[in-house]
């Protein structure tokens, strides 16, 4: 089972877009996929057509409920949805850190330290999935740390427009700490996201970005991408001669996610 986290502490850079398209793509290819919405904004859940009153993620993490109670099947017209399961979020998830402090003794019993909670829970469902894809909120909080400890890779969508090496370096520092302490084999990929290649300034910033980091093929800023989310149809099934699908296929190919 490969666990892939999509992360960037900067908001609105295309994390949920990546998590949504990748989860659907891998399920379409016949892999058994578990998508986890670890963001209280619940955008991934909504895009997958799931709206719930109250998430049970905190209860699942501390062991009050089982995987069966939090994992739901995603319904949809296309056949691939049968391969896709989801742990949905709701606004309630914003209390996670507080709840974990209040449940300190359960946390210690389950996992030793709270950073390892998600990893322990994922190990319980390891047989059932080929891929776990985690969408995270735009902050360096417990959700992100738990996801990084559990993951084999991290995908980091980065907007060249507002590109700031300082911001990325803060995130890289977090990766390094996790690698040194909990997860030495964690790998990451920087994905230039929502790129407008016609703008000279963006091309320059992309170049600058690739001088500092290994970057993947870019995902362009295209109206079609927004349509994919608003109509809840993955980009590779949108039917039009898709430039959006081309971008994602090139990206997944480079990441060997086929
Ligand atoms: N490649 C793209 N082209 C055009 N629009 C995009 C693209 N990627 C994302 N968007 C749009 O930009 C907005 C932000 O994208 P998204 O929600 O994926 O970002 P995010 O990083 O998950 O945000 P947050 O930090 O709030 O969770 C959404 O409206 C989305 O539809
Ligand atoms: Mg998001």
PDB file of C-alpha atoms and ligand atoms in Angstrom:
ATOM      1  CA  UNK A   1       0.000   0.000   0.000  1.00  0.00           C
ATOM      2  CA  UNK A   2       1.359   3.376  -0.986  1.00  0.00           C
ATOM      3  CA  UNK A   3       0.308   6.409   1.063  1.00  0.00           C
ATOM      4  CA  UNK A   4       0.486   9.752  -0.739  1.00  0.00           C
ATOM      5  CA  UNK A   5      -0.118  13.072   0.995  1.00  0.00           C
ATOM      6  CA  UNK A   6      -0.878  16.267  -0.880  1.00  0.00           C
ATOM      7  CA  UNK A   7       0.455  19.173   1.156  1.00  0.00           C
ATOM      8  CA  UNK A   8       1.274  22.853   1.142  1.00  0.00           C
ATOM      9  CA  UNK A   9       0.738  25.186   4.080  1.00  0.00           C
ATOM     10  CA  UNK A  10      -0.172  27.884   1.589  1.00  0.00           C
ATOM     11  CA  UNK A  11      -3.893  27.995   0.780  1.00  0.00           C
ATOM     12  CA  UNK A  12      -5.547  27.714  -2.618  1.00  0.00           C
ATOM     13  CA  UNK A  13      -2.588  26.249  -4.518  1.00  0.00           C
ATOM     14  CA  UNK A  14      -4.422  23.199  -5.943  1.00  0.00           C
ATOM     15  CA  UNK A  15      -3.986  20.545  -3.214  1.00  0.00           C
ATOM     16  CA  UNK A  16      -7.571  19.334  -3.338  1.00  0.00           C
ATOM     17  CA  UNK A  17      -7.453  19.407  -7.154  1.00  0.00           C
ATOM     18  CA  UNK A  18      -4.453  17.065  -7.053  1.00  0.00           C
ATOM     19  CA  UNK A  19      -5.994  14.758  -4.452  1.00  0.00           C
ATOM     20  CA  UNK A  20      -9.297  14.559  -6.352  1.00  0.00           C
ATOM     21  CA  UNK A  21      -7.858  13.917  -9.822  1.00  0.00           C
ATOM     22  CA  UNK A  22      -5.274  11.414  -8.545  1.00  0.00           C
ATOM     23  CA  UNK A  23      -7.769   9.429  -6.446  1.00  0.00           C
ATOM     24  CA  UNK A  24     -10.145   9.122  -9.411  1.00  0.00           C
ATOM     25  CA  UNK A  25      -7.318   8.303 -11.840  1.00  0.00           C
ATOM     26  CA  UNK A  26      -5.914   5.477  -9.726  1.00  0.00           C
ATOM     27  CA  UNK A  27      -9.403   4.055  -9.100  1.00  0.00           C
ATOM     28  CA  UNK A  28     -10.113   4.264 -12.851  1.00  0.00           C
ATOM     29  CA  UNK A  29      -6.945   2.274 -13.466  1.00  0.00           C
ATOM     30  CA  UNK A  30      -8.362  -0.467 -11.278  1.00  0.00           C
ATOM     31  CA  UNK A  31      -6.438   0.197  -8.063  1.00  0.00           C
ATOM     32  CA  UNK A  32      -8.251   0.081  -4.743  1.00  0.00           C
ATOM     33  CA  UNK A  33      -8.089   3.640  -3.448  1.00  0.00           C
ATOM     34  CA  UNK A  34      -8.865   5.165  -0.066  1.00  0.00           C
ATOM     35  CA  UNK A  35      -9.107   8.972  -0.170  1.00  0.00           C
ATOM     36  CA  UNK A  36      -8.847  10.755   3.169  1.00  0.00           C
ATOM     37  CA  UNK A  37     -10.158  14.282   3.554  1.00  0.00           C
ATOM     38  CA  UNK A  38      -8.069  15.639   6.416  1.00  0.00           C
ATOM     39  CA  UNK A  39      -9.248  19.224   5.935  1.00  0.00           C
ATOM     40  CA  UNK A  40     -12.181  20.679   7.881  1.00  0.00           C
ATOM     41  CA  UNK A  41     -13.161  22.671   4.771  1.00  0.00           C
ATOM     42  CA  UNK A  42     -14.225  19.241   3.405  1.00  0.00           C
ATOM     43  CA  UNK A  43     -13.600  20.270  -0.218  1.00  0.00           C
ATOM     44  CA  UNK A  44     -12.446  16.821  -1.302  1.00  0.00           C
ATOM     45  CA  UNK A  45     -15.557  15.227   0.250  1.00  0.00           C
ATOM     46  CA  UNK A  46     -17.815  17.734  -1.519  1.00  0.00           C
ATOM     47  CA  UNK A  47     -16.090  17.182  -4.869  1.00  0.00           C
ATOM     48  CA  UNK A  48     -16.660  13.453  -4.437  1.00  0.00           C
ATOM     49  CA  UNK A  49     -20.337  14.182  -3.777  1.00  0.00           C
ATOM     50  CA  UNK A  50     -20.223  13.459  -0.053  1.00  0.00           C
ATOM     51  CA  UNK A  51     -21.573  15.830   2.592  1.00  0.00           C
ATOM     52  CA  UNK A  52     -21.791  14.619   6.164  1.00  0.00           C
ATOM     53  CA  UNK A  53     -22.987  16.295   9.368  1.00  0.00           C
ATOM     54  CA  UNK A  54     -20.089  15.363  11.571  1.00  0.00           C
ATOM     55  CA  UNK A  55     -16.876  13.530  10.777  1.00  0.00           C
ATOM     56  CA  UNK A  56     -15.781  10.628  12.976  1.00  0.00           C
ATOM     57  CA  UNK A  57     -12.091  11.055  12.127  1.00  0.00           C
ATOM     58  CA  UNK A  58     -11.087  12.097  15.706  1.00  0.00           C
ATOM     59  CA  UNK A  59     -12.949   9.111  17.201  1.00  0.00           C
ATOM     60  CA  UNK A  60     -11.333   6.786  14.647  1.00  0.00           C
ATOM     61  CA  UNK A  61      -7.870   8.121  15.412  1.00  0.00           C
ATOM     62  CA  UNK A  62      -8.201   7.599  19.143  1.00  0.00           C
ATOM     63  CA  UNK A  63      -9.803   4.169  18.689  1.00  0.00           C
ATOM     64  CA  UNK A  64     -13.399   4.843  19.786  1.00  0.00           C
ATOM     65  CA  UNK A  65     -14.734   3.703  16.409  1.00  0.00           C
ATOM     66  CA  UNK A  66     -13.287   1.376  13.753  1.00  0.00           C
ATOM     67  CA  UNK A  67     -12.310   1.892  10.106  1.00  0.00           C
ATOM     68  CA  UNK A  68     -15.692   0.446   9.080  1.00  0.00           C
ATOM     69  CA  UNK A  69     -17.422   3.322  10.857  1.00  0.00           C
ATOM     70  CA  UNK A  70     -15.517   6.100   9.062  1.00  0.00           C
ATOM     71  CA  UNK A  71     -14.842   4.701   5.587  1.00  0.00           C
ATOM     72  CA  UNK A  72     -17.660   5.123   3.085  1.00  0.00           C
ATOM     73  CA  UNK A  73     -18.080   4.034  -0.540  1.00  0.00           C
ATOM     74  CA  UNK A  74     -18.207   6.832  -3.072  1.00  0.00           C
ATOM     75  CA  UNK A  75     -21.290   6.663  -5.299  1.00  0.00           C
ATOM     76  CA  UNK A  76     -21.137   7.741  -8.920  1.00  0.00           C
ATOM     77  CA  UNK A  77     -22.296   6.942 -12.410  1.00  0.00           C
ATOM     78  CA  UNK A  78     -18.947   5.652 -13.636  1.00  0.00           C
ATOM     79  CA  UNK A  79     -17.822   2.131 -12.866  1.00  0.00           C
ATOM     80  CA  UNK A  80     -14.530   3.224 -11.320  1.00  0.00           C
ATOM     81  CA  UNK A  81     -16.260   4.566  -8.194  1.00  0.00           C
ATOM     82  CA  UNK A  82     -16.557   1.000  -6.943  1.00  0.00           C
ATOM     83  CA  UNK A  83     -12.775   1.132  -6.409  1.00  0.00           C
ATOM     84  CA  UNK A  84     -12.901   4.388  -4.490  1.00  0.00           C
ATOM     85  CA  UNK A  85     -13.587   4.764  -0.764  1.00  0.00           C
ATOM     86  CA  UNK A  86     -13.493   7.952   1.271  1.00  0.00           C
ATOM     87  CA  UNK A  87     -13.010   9.069   4.839  1.00  0.00           C
ATOM     88  CA  UNK A  88     -14.970  12.301   4.699  1.00  0.00           C
ATOM     89  CA  UNK A  89     -14.386  15.479   6.680  1.00  0.00           C
ATOM     90  CA  UNK A  90     -16.677  18.091   8.166  1.00  0.00           C
ATOM     91  CA  UNK A  91     -16.197  21.399   9.977  1.00  0.00           C
ATOM     92  CA  UNK A  92     -15.950  19.472  13.240  1.00  0.00           C
ATOM     93  CA  UNK A  93     -12.434  18.389  12.236  1.00  0.00           C
ATOM     94  CA  UNK A  94     -11.126  21.854  13.096  1.00  0.00           C
ATOM     95  CA  UNK A  95     -11.263  20.764  16.773  1.00  0.00           C
ATOM     96  CA  UNK A  96      -8.932  17.837  16.182  1.00  0.00           C
ATOM     97  CA  UNK A  97      -5.889  19.248  17.972  1.00  0.00           C
ATOM     98  CA  UNK A  98      -7.927  20.161  21.055  1.00  0.00           C
ATOM     99  CA  UNK A  99      -9.599  16.746  21.117  1.00  0.00           C
ATOM    100  CA  UNK A 100      -6.233  15.012  20.916  1.00  0.00           C
ATOM    101  CA  UNK A 101      -4.970  16.974  23.908  1.00  0.00           C
ATOM    102  CA  UNK A 102      -8.110  16.036  25.876  1.00  0.00           C
ATOM    103  CA  UNK A 103      -7.643  12.368  24.888  1.00  0.00           C
ATOM    104  CA  UNK A 104      -3.987  12.224  25.835  1.00  0.00           C
ATOM    105  CA  UNK A 105      -4.132   8.889  27.662  1.00  0.00           C
ATOM    106  CA  UNK A 106      -5.993   7.118  24.800  1.00  0.00           C
ATOM    107  CA  UNK A 107      -3.491   8.567  22.340  1.00  0.00           C
ATOM    108  CA  UNK A 108      -0.594   7.243  24.375  1.00  0.00           C
ATOM    109  CA  UNK A 109      -2.197   3.827  24.613  1.00  0.00           C
ATOM    110  CA  UNK A 110      -2.951   3.628  20.865  1.00  0.00           C
ATOM    111  CA  UNK A 111       0.189   4.998  19.323  1.00  0.00           C
ATOM    112  CA  UNK A 112       2.646   6.248  21.922  1.00  0.00           C
ATOM    113  CA  UNK A 113       2.587   9.726  20.422  1.00  0.00           C
ATOM    114  CA  UNK A 114      -0.119  11.549  18.530  1.00  0.00           C
ATOM    115  CA  UNK A 115       2.092  11.936  15.427  1.00  0.00           C
ATOM    116  CA  UNK A 116       1.799   8.166  14.864  1.00  0.00           C
ATOM    117  CA  UNK A 117      -1.981   7.848  15.291  1.00  0.00           C
ATOM    118  CA  UNK A 118      -2.914   7.892  11.606  1.00  0.00           C
ATOM    119  CA  UNK A 119      -0.136   5.456  10.738  1.00  0.00           C
ATOM    120  CA  UNK A 120      -1.419   2.982  13.323  1.00  0.00           C
ATOM    121  CA  UNK A 121      -4.972   3.271  11.956  1.00  0.00           C
ATOM    122  CA  UNK A 122      -3.855   2.880   8.342  1.00  0.00           C
ATOM    123  CA  UNK A 123      -1.957  -0.257   9.223  1.00  0.00           C
ATOM    124  CA  UNK A 124      -5.287  -1.780  10.268  1.00  0.00           C
ATOM    125  CA  UNK A 125      -6.697  -1.361   6.725  1.00  0.00           C
ATOM    126  CA  UNK A 126      -3.492  -2.025   4.778  1.00  0.00           C
ATOM    127  CA  UNK A 127      -4.894  -5.227   3.192  1.00  0.00           C
ATOM    128  CA  UNK A 128      -7.869  -3.443   1.657  1.00  0.00           C
ATOM    129  CA  UNK A 129      -6.184  -0.728  -0.434  1.00  0.00           C
ATOM    130  CA  UNK A 130      -3.420  -0.238  -2.993  1.00  0.00           C
ATOM    131  CA  UNK A 131      -3.266   3.544  -2.497  1.00  0.00           C
ATOM    132  CA  UNK A 132      -4.235   5.978   0.206  1.00  0.00           C
ATOM    133  CA  UNK A 133      -4.453   9.616  -0.935  1.00  0.00           C
ATOM    134  CA  UNK A 134      -4.601  12.275   1.796  1.00  0.00           C
ATOM    135  CA  UNK A 135      -5.739  15.861   1.257  1.00  0.00           C
ATOM    136  CA  UNK A 136      -4.460  18.176   3.991  1.00  0.00           C
ATOM    137  CA  UNK A 137      -5.394  21.667   5.213  1.00  0.00           C
ATOM    138  CA  UNK A 138      -3.320  24.795   4.490  1.00  0.00           C
ATOM    139  CA  UNK A 139      -1.372  24.807   7.758  1.00  0.00           C
ATOM    140  CA  UNK A 140       1.527  23.059   9.478  1.00  0.00           C
ATOM    141  CA  UNK A 141      -0.694  21.333  12.057  1.00  0.00           C
ATOM    142  CA  UNK A 142      -1.390  17.892  13.520  1.00  0.00           C
ATOM    143  CA  UNK A 143      -3.203  16.720  10.364  1.00  0.00           C
ATOM    144  CA  UNK A 144      -0.155  17.418   8.221  1.00  0.00           C
ATOM    145  CA  UNK A 145       2.346  15.907  10.662  1.00  0.00           C
ATOM    146  CA  UNK A 146       0.289  12.722  11.086  1.00  0.00           C
ATOM    147  CA  UNK A 147      -0.052  12.438   7.309  1.00  0.00           C
ATOM    148  CA  UNK A 148       3.675  12.876   6.730  1.00  0.00           C
ATOM    149  CA  UNK A 149       4.527  10.236   9.325  1.00  0.00           C
ATOM    150  CA  UNK A 150       2.178   7.795   7.549  1.00  0.00           C
ATOM    151  CA  UNK A 151       3.217   8.522   3.963  1.00  0.00           C
ATOM    152  CA  UNK A 152       5.578   7.115   1.402  1.00  0.00           C
ATOM    153  CA  UNK A 153       5.466  10.337  -0.645  1.00  0.00           C
ATOM    154  CA  UNK A 154       4.309  13.914  -0.484  1.00  0.00           C
ATOM    155  CA  UNK A 155       3.098  15.883  -3.470  1.00  0.00           C
ATOM    156  CA  UNK A 156       3.530  19.642  -3.062  1.00  0.00           C
ATOM    157  CA  UNK A 157       1.527  21.749  -5.510  1.00  0.00           C
ATOM    158  CA  UNK A 158       3.213  25.139  -5.686  1.00  0.00           C
ATOM    159  CA  UNK A 159       1.967  28.235  -7.429  1.00  0.00           C
ATOM    160  CA  UNK A 160       4.696  29.897  -9.441  1.00  0.00           C
ATOM    161  CA  UNK A 161       2.683  33.104  -9.271  1.00  0.00           C
ATOM    162  CA  UNK A 162       3.068  33.610  -5.538  1.00  0.00           C
ATOM    163  CA  UNK A 163       6.144  31.549  -5.431  1.00  0.00           C
ATOM    164  CA  UNK A 164       8.239  32.161  -2.365  1.00  0.00           C
ATOM    165  CA  UNK A 165      11.240  30.003  -1.595  1.00  0.00           C
ATOM    166  CA  UNK A 166      10.939  30.994   2.060  1.00  0.00           C
ATOM    167  CA  UNK A 167       7.435  29.538   2.318  1.00  0.00           C
ATOM    168  CA  UNK A 168       8.459  26.293   0.662  1.00  0.00           C
ATOM    169  CA  UNK A 169      11.569  26.051   2.770  1.00  0.00           C
ATOM    170  CA  UNK A 170       9.482  26.169   5.938  1.00  0.00           C
ATOM    171  CA  UNK A 171       7.554  23.174   4.620  1.00  0.00           C
ATOM    172  CA  UNK A 172      10.800  21.439   3.624  1.00  0.00           C
ATOM    173  CA  UNK A 173      12.096  21.929   7.184  1.00  0.00           C
ATOM    174  CA  UNK A 174       9.013  20.111   8.453  1.00  0.00           C
ATOM    175  CA  UNK A 175       9.686  17.257   5.983  1.00  0.00           C
ATOM    176  CA  UNK A 176      13.282  17.040   7.149  1.00  0.00           C
ATOM    177  CA  UNK A 177      12.267  16.823  10.810  1.00  0.00           C
ATOM    178  CA  UNK A 178       9.773  14.057  10.006  1.00  0.00           C
ATOM    179  CA  UNK A 179      12.407  12.223   7.969  1.00  0.00           C
ATOM    180  CA  UNK A 180      14.959  12.424  10.746  1.00  0.00           C
ATOM    181  CA  UNK A 181      12.594  11.394  13.509  1.00  0.00           C
ATOM    182  CA  UNK A 182       9.757   9.202  12.196  1.00  0.00           C
ATOM    183  CA  UNK A 183       9.925   8.431   8.493  1.00  0.00           C
ATOM    184  CA  UNK A 184      13.406   8.241   6.909  1.00  0.00           C
ATOM    185  CA  UNK A 185      12.179   7.081   3.476  1.00  0.00           C
ATOM    186  CA  UNK A 186       9.669   9.901   2.909  1.00  0.00           C
ATOM    187  CA  UNK A 187       9.989  11.341  -0.615  1.00  0.00           C
ATOM    188  CA  UNK A 188       8.540  14.546  -2.012  1.00  0.00           C
ATOM    189  CA  UNK A 189       7.736  16.049  -5.391  1.00  0.00           C
ATOM    190  CA  UNK A 190       7.148  19.743  -6.126  1.00  0.00           C
ATOM    191  CA  UNK A 191       4.385  20.260  -8.685  1.00  0.00           C
ATOM    192  CA  UNK A 192       4.159  23.678 -10.368  1.00  0.00           C
ATOM    193  CA  UNK A 193       0.425  24.303 -10.092  1.00  0.00           C
ATOM    194  CA  UNK A 194      -2.099  26.606 -11.849  1.00  0.00           C
ATOM    195  CA  UNK A 195       0.614  27.797 -14.182  1.00  0.00           C
ATOM    196  CA  UNK A 196      -0.044  30.408 -16.835  1.00  0.00           C
ATOM    197  CA  UNK A 197       2.887  29.813 -19.222  1.00  0.00           C
ATOM    198  CA  UNK A 198       2.054  32.875 -21.300  1.00  0.00           C
ATOM    199  CA  UNK A 199       3.092  35.150 -18.475  1.00  0.00           C
ATOM    200  CA  UNK A 200       6.780  35.914 -18.608  1.00  0.00           C
ATOM    201  CA  UNK A 201       7.043  36.449 -14.867  1.00  0.00           C
ATOM    202  CA  UNK A 202       5.658  32.963 -14.253  1.00  0.00           C
ATOM    203  CA  UNK A 203       8.101  31.386 -16.665  1.00  0.00           C
ATOM    204  CA  UNK A 204      10.930  33.140 -14.833  1.00  0.00           C
ATOM    205  CA  UNK A 205       9.672  31.978 -11.447  1.00  0.00           C
ATOM    206  CA  UNK A 206       9.295  28.443 -12.699  1.00  0.00           C
ATOM    207  CA  UNK A 207      12.891  28.475 -13.799  1.00  0.00           C
ATOM    208  CA  UNK A 208      13.935  29.808 -10.408  1.00  0.00           C
ATOM    209  CA  UNK A 209      11.864  27.096  -8.716  1.00  0.00           C
ATOM    210  CA  UNK A 210      13.484  24.326 -10.770  1.00  0.00           C
ATOM    211  CA  UNK A 211      16.936  25.673  -9.897  1.00  0.00           C
ATOM    212  CA  UNK A 212      16.171  25.154  -6.207  1.00  0.00           C
ATOM    213  CA  UNK A 213      14.116  21.969  -6.362  1.00  0.00           C
ATOM    214  CA  UNK A 214      13.420  18.989  -8.573  1.00  0.00           C
ATOM    215  CA  UNK A 215      10.099  19.874 -10.138  1.00  0.00           C
ATOM    216  CA  UNK A 216       7.571  17.723 -12.019  1.00  0.00           C
ATOM    217  CA  UNK A 217       5.782  18.607 -15.269  1.00  0.00           C
ATOM    218  CA  UNK A 218       3.430  21.566 -14.685  1.00  0.00           C
ATOM    219  CA  UNK A 219      -0.351  21.688 -14.314  1.00  0.00           C
ATOM    220  CA  UNK A 220      -1.649  24.725 -16.152  1.00  0.00           C
ATOM    221  CA  UNK A 221      -4.331  27.129 -14.997  1.00  0.00           C
ATOM    222  CA  UNK A 222      -7.289  26.095 -17.154  1.00  0.00           C
ATOM    223  CA  UNK A 223     -11.010  26.824 -16.882  1.00  0.00           C
ATOM    224  CA  UNK A 224     -11.580  23.144 -17.611  1.00  0.00           C
ATOM    225  CA  UNK A 225      -9.977  22.253 -14.267  1.00  0.00           C
ATOM    226  CA  UNK A 226     -12.531  24.353 -12.380  1.00  0.00           C
ATOM    227  CA  UNK A 227     -15.320  22.794 -14.442  1.00  0.00           C
ATOM    228  CA  UNK A 228     -14.064  19.358 -13.489  1.00  0.00           C
ATOM    229  CA  UNK A 229     -14.479  20.192  -9.805  1.00  0.00           C
ATOM    230  CA  UNK A 230     -17.802  22.018 -10.141  1.00  0.00           C
ATOM    231  CA  UNK A 231     -19.366  19.265 -12.272  1.00  0.00           C
ATOM    232  CA  UNK A 232     -17.705  16.540 -10.180  1.00  0.00           C
ATOM    233  CA  UNK A 233     -16.282  14.808 -13.242  1.00  0.00           C
ATOM    234  CA  UNK A 234     -12.573  13.930 -13.232  1.00  0.00           C
ATOM    235  CA  UNK A 235     -10.569  15.791 -15.853  1.00  0.00           C
ATOM    236  CA  UNK A 236      -9.704  12.658 -17.838  1.00  0.00           C
ATOM    237  CA  UNK A 237     -13.419  11.873 -18.350  1.00  0.00           C
ATOM    238  CA  UNK A 238     -14.492  15.334 -19.458  1.00  0.00           C
ATOM    239  CA  UNK A 239     -14.727  14.308 -23.059  1.00  0.00           C
ATOM    240  CA  UNK A 240     -13.268  17.398 -24.668  1.00  0.00           C
ATOM    241  CA  UNK A 241      -9.885  17.208 -26.262  1.00  0.00           C
ATOM    242  CA  UNK A 242      -8.431  17.911 -22.906  1.00  0.00           C
ATOM    243  CA  UNK A 243      -5.377  20.012 -22.320  1.00  0.00           C
ATOM    244  CA  UNK A 244      -6.088  19.500 -18.631  1.00  0.00           C
ATOM    245  CA  UNK A 245      -5.995  15.731 -18.982  1.00  0.00           C
ATOM    246  CA  UNK A 246      -2.724  16.018 -20.944  1.00  0.00           C
ATOM    247  CA  UNK A 247      -1.142  17.908 -18.060  1.00  0.00           C
ATOM    248  CA  UNK A 248      -2.261  15.376 -15.483  1.00  0.00           C
ATOM    249  CA  UNK A 249      -1.247  12.373 -17.589  1.00  0.00           C
ATOM    250  CA  UNK A 250       2.248  13.826 -18.069  1.00  0.00           C
ATOM    251  CA  UNK A 251       2.459  14.491 -14.339  1.00  0.00           C
ATOM    252  CA  UNK A 252       1.289  11.002 -13.297  1.00  0.00           C
ATOM    253  CA  UNK A 253       3.584   9.413 -15.820  1.00  0.00           C
ATOM    254  CA  UNK A 254       6.566  11.283 -14.369  1.00  0.00           C
ATOM    255  CA  UNK A 255       5.528  10.186 -10.870  1.00  0.00           C
ATOM    256  CA  UNK A 256       4.973   6.585 -12.051  1.00  0.00           C
ATOM    257  CA  UNK A 257       1.387   6.693 -10.833  1.00  0.00           C
ATOM    258  CA  UNK A 258      -0.311   4.715 -13.564  1.00  0.00           C
TER     259      UNK A 258
HETATM  260  N1  LIG B   1      -5.001  23.947 -12.595  1.00  0.00           N
HETATM  261  C1  LIG B   1      -6.045  24.711 -12.256  1.00  0.00           C
HETATM  262  N2  LIG B   1      -6.627  25.526 -13.167  1.00  0.00           N
HETATM  263  C2  LIG B   1      -7.690  26.302 -12.830  1.00  0.00           C
HETATM  264  N3  LIG B   1      -8.227  26.340 -11.614  1.00  0.00           N
HETATM  265  C3  LIG B   1      -7.706  25.547 -10.650  1.00  0.00           C
HETATM  266  C4  LIG B   1      -6.586  24.695 -10.914  1.00  0.00           C
HETATM  267  N4  LIG B   1      -6.261  24.039  -9.774  1.00  0.00           N
HETATM  268  C5  LIG B   1      -7.134  24.449  -8.846  1.00  0.00           C
HETATM  269  N5  LIG B   1      -8.011  25.354  -9.359  1.00  0.00           N
HETATM  270  C6  LIG B   1      -9.082  26.075  -8.651  1.00  0.00           C
HETATM  271  O1  LIG B   1      -8.474  26.920  -7.689  1.00  0.00           O
HETATM  272  C7  LIG B   1      -9.175  26.881  -6.441  1.00  0.00           C
HETATM  273  C8  LIG B   1      -8.233  26.373  -5.338  1.00  0.00           C
HETATM  274  O2  LIG B   1      -7.869  25.030  -5.672  1.00  0.00           O
HETATM  275  P1  LIG B   1      -7.845  23.903  -4.536  1.00  0.00           P
HETATM  276  O3  LIG B   1      -9.114  23.951  -3.753  1.00  0.00           O
HETATM  277  O4  LIG B   1      -7.486  22.638  -5.190  1.00  0.00           O
HETATM  278  O5  LIG B   1      -6.648  24.463  -3.650  1.00  0.00           O
HETATM  279  P2  LIG B   1      -6.200  23.997  -2.177  1.00  0.00           P
HETATM  280  O6  LIG B   1      -4.738  24.142  -2.112  1.00  0.00           O
HETATM  281  O7  LIG B   1      -6.799  22.681  -1.871  1.00  0.00           O
HETATM  282  O8  LIG B   1      -6.927  25.102  -1.271  1.00  0.00           O
HETATM  283  P3  LIG B   1      -7.024  25.068   0.339  1.00  0.00           P
HETATM  284  O9  LIG B   1      -5.665  25.425   0.828  1.00  0.00           O
HETATM  285  O10 LIG B   1      -8.059  26.094   0.670  1.00  0.00           O
HETATM  286  O11 LIG B   1      -7.428  23.681   0.723  1.00  0.00           O
HETATM  287  C9  LIG B   1     -10.379  25.998  -6.683  1.00  0.00           C
HETATM  288  O12 LIG B   1     -11.473  26.802  -7.030  1.00  0.00           O
HETATM  289  C10 LIG B   1      -9.972  25.124  -7.857  1.00  0.00           C
HETATM  290  O13 LIG B   1     -11.079  24.703  -8.634  1.00  0.00           O
HETATM  291 MG1  LIG B   2      -7.989  22.033  -0.301  1.00  0.00          MG
END
